[in-house]
Coordinates of N, CA and C in Angstrom, one line a residue:
X20 N -4.8 3.3 -11.5 CA -5.7 3.9 -10.5 C -5.3 5.3 -10.1
X21 N -6.2 6.1 -9.7 CA -6.0 7.5 -9.3 C -5.3 7.5 -7.9
X22 N -4.7 8.5 -7.5 CA -4.1 8.7 -6.2 C -5.2 9.3 -5.2
X23 N -5.1 8.7 -4.1 CA -6.1 9.1 -3.1 C -5.4 9.8 -1.9
X24 N -6.0 10.8 -1.4 CA -5.4 11.6 -0.2 C -6.3 11.3 1.0
X25 N -5.6 11.0 2.1 CA -6.3 10.8 3.4 C -6.5 12.2 4.1
X26 N -7.8 12.6 4.2 CA -8.0 13.9 4.9 C -8.8 13.7 6.2
X27 N -8.3 14.3 7.2 CA -9.0 14.3 8.5 C -10.0 15.4 8.6
X28 N -11.3 15.0 8.9 CA -12.3 16.0 9.0 C -12.6 16.3 10.4
X29 N -13.4 17.4 10.7 CA -13.7 17.7 12.1 C -14.6 16.6 12.8
X30 N -15.1 15.8 11.9 CA -16.1 14.8 12.4 C -15.3 13.6 13.1
X31 N -14.0 13.7 13.1 CA -13.2 12.7 13.7 C -13.2 11.4 12.8
X32 N -13.3 11.5 11.5 CA -13.3 10.3 10.6 C -12.4 10.7 9.4
X33 N -12.0 9.6 8.8 CA -11.0 9.9 7.7 C -11.8 9.6 6.3
X34 N -11.5 10.4 5.5 CA -12.2 10.3 4.1 C -11.2 10.3 3.0
X35 N -11.4 9.7 1.9 CA -10.5 9.7 0.8 C -11.0 10.6 -0.3
X36 N -10.1 11.5 -0.6 CA -10.3 12.5 -1.7 C -9.5 12.1 -2.9
X37 N -10.3 12.0 -4.0 CA -9.6 11.6 -5.3 C -9.0 12.9 -5.9
X38 N -7.7 13.0 -6.0 CA -7.0 14.1 -6.5 C -7.4 14.3 -8.0
X39 N -7.7 13.3 -8.7 CA -7.9 13.4 -10.1 C -9.2 14.1 -10.3
X40 N -10.3 13.6 -9.5 CA -11.5 14.3 -9.6 C -11.5 15.7 -9.1
X41 N -10.7 15.9 -8.0 CA -10.5 17.2 -7.4 C -10.1 18.2 -8.4
X42 N -9.0 17.8 -9.2 CA -8.5 18.7 -10.2 C -9.5 19.0 -11.3
X43 N -10.3 18.0 -11.5 CA -11.3 18.2 -12.5 C -12.4 19.2 -12.1
X44 N -12.5 19.6 -10.8 CA -13.5 20.6 -10.4 C -14.6 19.9 -9.7
X45 N -14.5 18.6 -9.3 CA -15.6 18.0 -8.5 C -15.6 18.6 -7.1
X46 N -16.7 18.9 -6.6 CA -16.9 19.4 -5.3 C -17.2 18.3 -4.3
X47 N -16.3 17.6 -3.7 CA -16.6 16.6 -2.7 C -17.0 17.2 -1.3
X48 N -16.4 18.4 -1.2 CA -16.7 19.1 0.1 C -18.1 19.5 0.1
X49 N -18.7 19.7 -1.1 CA -20.1 20.1 -1.1 C -21.1 19.0 -0.9
X50 N -20.7 17.8 -1.0 CA -21.5 16.6 -0.8 C -21.4 16.1 0.6
X51 N -22.5 15.8 1.2 CA -22.5 15.3 2.6 C -21.9 13.8 2.6
X52 N -22.1 13.1 1.6 CA -21.6 11.7 1.6 C -20.3 11.6 0.8
X53 N -19.3 11.1 1.6 CA -18.0 10.9 1.1 C -17.7 9.4 0.6
X54 N -18.9 8.7 0.6 CA -18.8 7.2 0.2 C -18.3 7.2 -1.2
X55 N -18.8 8.0 -2.1 CA -18.5 7.9 -3.6 C -17.3 8.7 -3.9
X56 N -16.4 9.1 -2.9 CA -15.3 9.8 -3.3 C -14.4 9.0 -4.1
X57 N -14.0 9.6 -5.2 CA -13.0 8.9 -6.1 C -13.8 8.2 -7.2
X58 N -15.0 7.9 -6.9 CA -15.9 7.2 -8.0 C -16.8 8.3 -8.6
X59 N -18.1 8.0 -8.7 CA -18.9 9.0 -9.2 C -19.6 9.7 -8.1
X60 N -18.9 10.6 -7.4 CA -19.5 11.1 -6.3 C -20.8 12.0 -6.5

């Protein structure tokens, strides 16, 4: 399983960012929905 990082956003909620996908160049920040973070966002 990939490693996940807990990031606190200004919206006062915690989201999981997949470092694997992040390094691949996936823009999770560009997506409004963080539900699919780590999956097929």
